[in-house]
Tab-separated table of C-alpha atoms and ligand atoms in Angstrom:
chain	number	residue	atom	x	y	z
A	1	MET	CA	-0.279	0.031	-0.317
A	2	SER	CA	1.607	3.730	-0.676
A	3	LYS	CA	2.555	5.494	2.555
A	4	ALA	CA	-0.262	7.972	3.541
A	5	LYS	CA	-0.779	10.331	5.342
A	6	ILE	CA	-2.558	10.092	8.780
A	7	ALA	CA	-3.968	11.769	11.941
A	8	VAL	CA	-4.788	10.589	15.603
A	9	ILE	CA	-6.405	12.385	17.465
A	10	GLY	CA	-5.692	11.281	21.744
A	11	ALA	CA	-1.651	11.234	22.248
A	12	GLY	CA	-3.305	8.552	25.795
A	13	LEU	CA	-1.980	5.168	25.746
A	14	MET	CA	-4.151	4.136	23.055
A	15	GLY	CA	-4.002	6.980	20.484
A	16	HIS	CA	0.638	7.282	21.076
A	17	GLY	CA	0.762	3.136	20.549
A	18	ILE	CA	-1.234	4.204	17.286
A	19	ALA	CA	0.602	6.387	16.169
A	20	GLN	CA	3.422	4.274	17.001
A	21	VAL	CA	2.455	1.099	14.773
A	22	PHE	CA	1.164	2.987	11.540
A	23	ALA	CA	4.870	5.002	11.637
A	24	VAL	CA	6.260	2.421	12.158
A	25	ALA	CA	4.504	1.143	8.270
A	26	GLY	CA	6.610	4.358	6.925
A	27	HIS	CA	3.564	6.502	7.527
A	28	GLU	CA	3.598	10.183	7.950
A	29	VAL	CA	1.487	10.740	11.203
A	30	THR	CA	0.444	14.314	13.756
A	31	VAL	CA	-0.792	13.512	16.658
A	32	SER	CA	-2.761	15.745	18.097
A	33	ASP	CA	-4.057	16.087	21.787
A	34	THR	CA	-5.250	19.937	23.816
A	35	VAL	CA	-3.009	18.627	27.146
A	36	MET	CA	0.891	19.591	25.980
A	37	LYS	CA	2.267	17.505	28.503
A	38	ASN	CA	0.912	14.167	26.628
A	39	LEU	CA	2.573	15.334	22.854
A	40	ASP	CA	5.734	16.975	24.760
A	41	ASN	CA	6.031	13.090	25.631
A	42	LEU	CA	4.461	11.841	22.908
A	43	THR	CA	8.531	11.066	20.910
A	44	THR	CA	10.003	9.628	23.796
A	45	ARG	CA	6.871	7.532	25.006
A	46	ILE	CA	7.241	5.312	21.405
A	47	ALA	CA	11.256	5.231	21.013
A	48	ALA	CA	10.905	4.053	24.972
A	49	ASN	CA	8.546	1.738	23.478
A	50	LEU	CA	10.701	0.993	20.192
A	51	ARG	CA	14.044	0.684	22.111
A	52	ASP	CA	12.021	-2.354	24.485
A	53	LEU	CA	10.717	-4.285	21.583
A	54	GLY	CA	14.267	-4.244	19.759
A	55	GLU	CA	12.765	-1.978	17.000
A	56	ASP	CA	14.677	0.645	14.645
A	57	GLU	CA	13.735	4.448	16.899
A	58	SER	CA	13.633	6.052	13.410
A	59	ALA	CA	10.388	5.329	12.860
A	60	VAL	CA	9.916	7.997	15.716
A	61	ALA	CA	11.254	10.846	12.455
A	62	ARG	CA	7.985	10.603	10.923
A	63	VAL	CA	5.373	11.291	13.951
A	64	ARG	CA	4.888	15.056	15.105
A	65	PRO	CA	3.029	16.277	17.961
A	66	CYS	CA	0.515	18.511	16.709
A	67	LEU	CA	-1.086	21.632	19.864
A	68	ASP	CA	-3.663	22.622	17.096
A	69	LEU	CA	-6.137	19.749	15.341
A	70	GLY	CA	-7.000	22.060	12.560
A	71	GLU	CA	-2.922	22.117	11.768
A	72	ALA	CA	-2.922	17.904	12.447
A	73	VAL	CA	-5.684	16.973	10.132
A	74	ARG	CA	-5.834	19.281	7.423
A	75	GLY	CA	-4.647	17.542	4.150
A	76	VAL	CA	-3.568	14.370	5.391
A	77	ASP	CA	-5.730	10.806	4.093
A	78	TYR	CA	-7.362	9.308	7.261
A	79	VAL	CA	-7.625	10.491	11.181
A	80	VAL	CA	-8.056	7.413	13.995
A	81	GLU	CA	-9.789	9.738	17.079
A	82	ALA	CA	-9.145	7.985	20.564
A	83	VAL	CA	-9.700	10.402	23.263
A	84	PHE	CA	-11.694	10.157	26.059
A	85	GLU	CA	-14.358	7.504	25.815
A	86	ASP	CA	-17.984	10.071	25.417
A	87	LEU	CA	-19.903	10.339	23.103
A	88	ALA	CA	-21.000	14.301	23.230
A	89	LEU	CA	-17.232	14.536	23.077
A	90	LYS	CA	-16.264	12.001	20.303
A	91	GLN	CA	-19.355	14.037	18.127
A	92	LYS	CA	-17.550	17.607	18.683
A	93	LEU	CA	-14.691	16.985	17.582
A	94	PHE	CA	-16.347	14.872	14.234
A	95	ALA	CA	-17.745	18.115	13.380
A	96	GLU	CA	-14.806	20.098	13.290
A	97	ILE	CA	-12.449	17.334	11.927
A	98	GLU	CA	-15.160	17.935	8.765
A	99	ALA	CA	-14.432	20.839	8.618
A	100	TYR	CA	-11.144	20.719	7.713
A	101	VAL	CA	-10.631	17.498	5.833
A	102	ARG	CA	-10.791	16.820	2.182
A	103	PRO	CA	-14.721	14.628	1.862
A	104	ASP	CA	-12.782	12.016	0.809
A	105	THR	CA	-10.808	11.837	4.348
A	106	ILE	CA	-11.893	8.702	6.408
A	107	LEU	CA	-12.952	8.373	9.612
A	108	ALA	CA	-12.210	5.891	12.422
A	109	SER	CA	-13.060	6.481	15.691
A	110	ASN	CA	-11.241	3.556	17.900
A	111	THR	CA	-13.488	3.392	20.811
A	112	SER	CA	-14.105	0.537	23.100
A	113	VAL	CA	-18.027	-0.805	23.027
A	114	ILE	CA	-20.536	2.668	21.892
A	115	PRO	CA	-22.550	2.101	18.370
A	116	ILE	CA	-20.185	3.822	15.304
A	117	THR	CA	-23.740	5.142	14.185
A	118	SER	CA	-23.756	7.543	16.953
A	119	ILE	CA	-20.771	8.527	16.983
A	120	MET	CA	-20.281	9.472	13.112
A	121	GLN	CA	-24.906	11.089	12.427
A	122	ASN	CA	-23.970	14.148	12.211
A	123	LEU	CA	-21.520	14.625	9.691
A	124	LYS	CA	-22.086	15.160	6.535
A	125	ARG	CA	-20.691	12.505	4.400
A	126	ARG	CA	-20.924	9.645	6.768
A	127	GLU	CA	-19.430	7.352	3.490
A	128	ARG	CA	-16.138	7.827	5.185
A	129	ALA	CA	-16.988	7.389	9.226
A	130	LEU	CA	-16.289	4.003	10.434
A	131	GLY	CA	-14.293	2.082	13.723
A	132	THR	CA	-11.313	0.808	14.168
A	133	HIS	CA	-10.903	-0.935	17.673
A	134	TRP	CA	-7.687	-1.345	18.703
A	135	TRP	CA	-6.714	-3.398	21.966
A	136	ASN	CA	-4.043	-2.667	24.243
A	137	PRO	CA	-1.108	-2.508	23.467
A	138	PRO	CA	-1.605	-1.326	20.050
A	139	PHE	CA	1.846	-2.261	18.937
A	140	LEU	CA	1.874	-5.564	20.562
A	141	VAL	CA	-1.842	-7.131	19.775
A	142	PRO	CA	-1.982	-8.281	17.257
A	143	LEU	CA	-6.613	-7.099	16.338
A	144	VAL	CA	-7.348	-4.234	14.418
A	145	GLU	CA	-11.959	-4.148	14.832
A	146	VAL	CA	-12.609	-2.807	11.638
A	147	ILE	CA	-16.485	-1.109	11.894
A	148	GLU	CA	-19.385	-0.487	9.765
A	149	THR	CA	-22.316	1.871	9.390
A	150	GLN	CA	-25.348	1.669	7.521
A	151	TRP	CA	-23.598	4.492	5.873
A	152	THR	CA	-19.609	2.937	5.837
A	153	SER	CA	-19.334	3.088	1.997
A	154	PRO	CA	-17.911	-0.619	0.976
A	155	GLU	CA	-14.085	1.779	-0.961
A	156	ALA	CA	-13.808	3.258	2.522
A	157	ILE	CA	-13.771	-0.662	5.058
A	158	ALA	CA	-11.605	-2.005	2.176
A	159	TRP	CA	-8.874	1.225	1.617
A	160	THR	CA	-9.234	0.664	6.171
A	161	MET	CA	-9.225	-3.224	5.729
A	162	GLU	CA	-5.437	-2.563	3.880
A	163	LEU	CA	-4.224	0.254	5.627
A	164	HIS	CA	-3.780	-1.845	9.215
A	165	ARG	CA	-3.141	-5.340	7.343
A	166	ALA	CA	-0.551	-3.949	5.569
A	167	ALA	CA	0.719	-1.731	8.699
A	168	GLY	CA	0.777	-5.672	10.546
A	169	LYS	CA	-2.468	-5.610	12.013
A	170	GLN	CA	-4.600	-8.471	11.337
A	171	PRO	CA	-8.600	-6.265	10.024
A	172	ALA	CA	-11.202	-7.874	10.742
A	173	HIS	CA	-14.722	-6.404	8.888
A	174	VAL	CA	-17.855	-5.775	11.664
A	175	LYS	CA	-20.747	-6.227	9.376
A	176	LYS	CA	-23.548	-4.858	11.980
A	177	ASP	CA	-22.755	-1.317	14.607
A	178	VAL	CA	-23.873	-3.145	17.435
A	179	PRO	CA	-22.467	-2.172	20.768
A	180	GLY	CA	-19.250	-3.989	21.609
A	181	PHE	CA	-18.561	-4.376	18.336
A	182	ILE	CA	-17.078	-8.238	18.679
A	183	GLY	CA	-14.313	-8.542	20.888
A	184	ASN	CA	-15.932	-6.550	23.441
A	185	ARG	CA	-19.239	-8.193	23.402
A	186	LEU	CA	-17.520	-11.636	23.632
A	187	GLN	CA	-14.583	-10.810	26.462
A	188	HIS	CA	-18.068	-9.352	28.394
A	189	ALA	CA	-20.117	-12.374	28.438
A	190	LEU	CA	-16.488	-13.640	30.347
A	191	TRP	CA	-16.826	-11.476	32.413
A	192	ARG	CA	-20.481	-10.708	32.945
A	193	GLU	CA	-20.216	-14.366	34.578
A	194	ALA	CA	-16.992	-14.476	36.045
A	195	ILE	CA	-17.581	-11.865	38.491
A	196	ALA	CA	-21.665	-13.714	39.225
A	197	LEU	CA	-18.926	-16.810	40.447
A	198	VAL	CA	-17.730	-14.605	42.996
A	199	GLU	CA	-21.558	-13.218	43.560
A	200	GLN	CA	-22.815	-17.031	43.979
A	201	GLY	CA	-20.043	-17.991	46.728
A	202	ILE	CA	-19.230	-20.143	44.188
A	203	CYS	CA	-15.659	-18.932	44.136
A	204	ASP	CA	-13.383	-15.836	44.877
A	205	ALA	CA	-12.625	-14.054	42.634
A	206	GLU	CA	-8.441	-16.329	42.474
A	207	THR	CA	-9.992	-18.578	42.027
A	208	VAL	CA	-12.237	-17.808	38.322
A	209	ASP	CA	-9.242	-16.032	36.577
A	210	ALA	CA	-6.548	-19.710	37.701
A	211	VAL	CA	-9.748	-21.514	36.333
A	212	ILE	CA	-9.744	-19.240	33.122
A	213	LYS	CA	-5.682	-19.283	32.816
A	214	ALA	CA	-5.632	-23.367	33.361
A	215	SER	CA	-8.080	-24.486	30.743
A	216	PHE	CA	-9.726	-22.569	28.224
A	217	GLY	CA	-8.419	-19.386	28.314
A	218	ARG	CA	-4.985	-21.503	27.363
A	219	ARG	CA	-6.272	-22.940	24.410
A	220	LEU	CA	-8.161	-19.728	23.027
A	221	ALA	CA	-5.589	-18.154	20.727
A	222	VAL	CA	-4.678	-21.295	18.588
A	223	LEU	CA	-8.424	-23.098	19.813
A	224	GLY	CA	-12.009	-19.747	18.995
A	225	PRO	CA	-15.314	-21.266	20.331
A	226	LEU	CA	-16.494	-22.603	17.249
A	227	GLU	CA	-13.608	-24.140	15.822
A	228	ASN	CA	-13.966	-25.867	19.585
A	229	ALA	CA	-17.226	-26.465	18.962
A	230	ASP	CA	-16.573	-27.859	15.679
A	231	LEU	CA	-14.216	-29.783	17.277
A	232	VAL	CA	-15.700	-31.652	20.105
A	233	GLY	CA	-19.381	-32.303	17.760
A	234	THR	CA	-22.142	-29.265	18.328
A	235	ASP	CA	-23.935	-32.122	19.297
A	236	LEU	CA	-22.313	-32.100	22.617
A	237	ALA	CA	-22.340	-27.815	22.526
A	238	LEU	CA	-26.339	-28.025	22.212
A	239	ALA	CA	-26.611	-31.029	25.082
A	240	VAL	CA	-24.092	-28.520	27.323
A	241	HIS	CA	-26.680	-25.383	26.322
A	242	ASN	CA	-29.002	-26.753	27.557
A	243	VAL	CA	-28.018	-27.727	30.837
A	244	VAL	CA	-26.347	-24.700	31.079
A	245	LEU	CA	-27.713	-21.464	29.944
A	246	PRO	CA	-30.804	-21.403	31.923
A	247	ALA	CA	-28.309	-21.081	34.864
A	248	ILE	CA	-25.558	-18.846	33.770
A	249	ASP	CA	-25.828	-14.883	34.503
A	250	SER	CA	-28.292	-13.092	31.753
A	251	ARG	CA	-29.374	-10.041	34.201
A	252	PRO	CA	-29.231	-6.899	31.452
A	253	SER	CA	-27.271	-4.746	33.736
A	254	ALA	CA	-23.869	-4.359	34.958
A	255	SER	CA	-23.525	-6.892	38.809
A	256	PRO	CA	-24.488	-5.204	41.889
A	257	TYR	CA	-20.950	-6.547	43.747
A	258	LEU	CA	-19.844	-3.842	40.754
A	259	GLN	CA	-21.103	-1.299	41.489
A	260	LYS	CA	-20.613	-1.925	44.667
A	261	LEU	CA	-17.045	-1.916	44.605
A	262	VAL	CA	-16.701	1.205	42.501
A	263	SER	CA	-19.595	2.907	44.996
A	264	ASP	CA	-16.623	1.924	48.254
A	265	GLY	CA	-13.448	3.455	45.770
A	266	LYS	CA	-12.064	-0.213	45.146
A	267	LEU	CA	-11.192	0.266	41.880
A	268	GLY	CA	-8.279	-2.305	41.399
A	269	PHE	CA	-4.826	-0.777	40.998
A	270	LYS	CA	-5.234	2.251	40.410
A	271	SER	CA	-7.069	2.822	44.325
A	272	GLY	CA	-4.447	-0.650	46.241
A	273	GLU	CA	-8.148	-3.074	45.935
A	274	GLY	CA	-10.628	-3.908	43.439
A	275	PHE	CA	-11.616	-8.252	43.313
A	276	ARG	CA	-8.853	-8.534	44.790
A	277	LYS	CA	-5.814	-6.514	46.800
A	278	TRP	CA	-2.719	-5.634	44.447
A	279	SER	CA	0.601	-4.559	46.353
A	280	PRO	CA	2.292	-2.129	44.097
A	281	GLU	CA	5.148	-5.229	43.791
A	282	GLN	CA	2.279	-7.186	42.662
A	283	GLN	CA	0.682	-5.316	40.167
A	284	ALA	CA	4.117	-5.058	38.026
A	285	THR	CA	4.348	-9.042	38.148
A	286	LEU	CA	0.973	-9.164	36.419
A	287	ARG	CA	1.793	-6.146	34.385
A	288	ALA	CA	5.683	-7.631	33.093
A	289	SER	CA	3.706	-11.227	32.710
A	290	LEU	CA	1.436	-9.929	30.537
A	291	VAL	CA	3.988	-7.568	28.346
A	292	ALA	CA	5.981	-11.375	28.640
A	293	HIS	CA	3.483	-13.031	27.242
A	294	LEU	CA	2.575	-10.954	24.723
A	295	LYS	CA	5.689	-10.048	23.078
A	296	ALA	CA	6.901	-14.399	23.134
A	297	SER	CA	3.081	-14.357	21.618
A	298	ARG	CA	4.592	-11.762	18.275
A	299	ASP	CA	8.311	-13.660	18.425
A	300	ARG	CA	6.795	-16.953	17.424
A	301	GLU	CA	4.109	-15.339	15.139
A	302	ASN	CA	6.932	-13.435	13.359
A	303	ALA	CA	10.074	-16.867	13.115
A	304	PRO	CA	11.071	-17.880	9.768
B	401	NAD	N1	-7.260	1.664	27.076
B	401	NAD	C1	-8.114	0.597	26.967
B	401	NAD	O1	-7.725	-0.790	26.936
B	401	NAD	C2	-8.257	0.769	24.817
B	401	NAD	C3	-8.529	-0.224	24.199
B	401	NAD	C4	-9.577	-0.219	22.909
B	401	NAD	C5	-9.578	1.301	22.386
B	401	NAD	N2	-10.278	2.612	23.854
B	401	NAD	C6	-11.022	3.579	23.869
B	401	NAD	O2	-9.566	4.125	23.741
B	401	NAD	C7	-10.349	5.743	23.209
B	401	NAD	C8	-9.044	6.369	24.454
B	401	NAD	O3	-8.252	5.608	25.487
B	401	NAD	P1	-7.393	5.641	26.184
B	401	NAD	O4	-7.291	4.218	27.196
B	401	NAD	O5	-6.704	5.586	25.046
B	401	NAD	O6	-7.675	7.259	27.260
B	401	NAD	P2	-6.091	8.289	27.347
B	401	NAD	O7	-7.109	8.490	29.047
B	401	NAD	O8	-4.917	6.963	27.261
B	401	NAD	O9	-6.601	8.937	26.283
B	401	NAD	C9	-6.903	9.422	25.952
B	401	NAD	C10	-6.351	11.571	25.825
B	401	NAD	O10	-7.026	11.715	25.045
B	401	NAD	C11	-6.557	13.175	24.856
B	401	NAD	N3	-7.222	14.346	24.770
B	401	NAD	C12	-9.430	14.886	24.832
B	401	NAD	N4	-10.302	15.175	24.906
B	401	NAD	C13	-9.649	15.617	23.571
B	401	NAD	C14	-9.423	16.187	22.753
B	401	NAD	N5	-10.012	17.180	22.390
B	401	NAD	N6	-8.731	16.121	21.116
B	401	NAD	C15	-7.360	15.381	21.526
B	401	NAD	N7	-7.128	15.524	22.514
B	401	NAD	C16	-7.730	15.076	23.519
B	401	NAD	C17	-6.129	13.263	26.959
B	401	NAD	O11	-5.557	14.332	27.166
B	401	NAD	C18	-5.916	11.963	26.722
B	401	NAD	O12	-3.858	11.934	26.244
B	401	NAD	C19	-11.226	5.618	24.288
B	401	NAD	O13	-12.548	5.357	23.580
B	401	NAD	C20	-11.073	4.229	24.587
B	401	NAD	O14	-12.412	3.244	25.156
B	401	NAD	C21	-8.881	2.380	24.869
């Protein structure tokens, strides 16, 4: 794919990593943020990531921080937004962006769960708007969900899929714009039941995680649930569902157990306690083991 001019809006956890991936792929990338400190740190943050990954740091030269939104997006081929998860903020931002860009500039949101239709509904040219849902850290997790709305043109989807494929990502086309898209619907169906098991006193939080990590979690990277159903037989899957589905949590709202953790200020790592207590050392160990695991998976995939 020929080199594009790309603007990333938001220089936070996701934005700086997305900018890094596109710069490494050879694209010129401007990055805009309203907080000067985040822009000041941007290139050193990306250089440090690249050093950690053992990759060439010269890609940093293709990343240009811009405080001014107009300067960041004028003349670009593609804009991806990664600001706070706030519908009104995203809507306002895209209205501003649309006033600066060409009619054919593709506009993407990296929202985690908000329907793209809600974010883009007020645009004048909705055929060039879509979602691209990346996973953290963007430079280590391969998937990017490319979300089509009722208005998105097939050309915009095809171009965006190819942009990400050529940058070494694994794009997945989401053909209907539903809350949570594919990945987060699946992930949070699991989290709902994980929380219910603790809430109902069936086991503690540590046991839920241990059970997953030592069983189907081991297989998930190579055996998806539908491959697994075919492997064991759809007749067995049906027999299992007839017994287990009536018993698992199907409440259409957040668990009261989760709501109480939040109202008690038990916010997880940031407060030292969530479902479990976390010392700074335990937090550092878990983070380090996650990064080591993701790097090892990437290295295995890249091995000749
Ligand atoms: N963190 C994750 O694991 C993850 C994964 C996938 C998607 N997302 C989504 O990506 C988006 C960003 O998440 P994050 O974790 O990077 O958040 P973050 O808080 O780390 O970064 C958000 C950045 O946006 C900037 N910002 C806010 N308003 C702005 C504006 N008007 N113009 C320019 N910059 C502005 C902030 O200063 C901040 O630097 C959210 O929609 C989130 O739901 C997050």
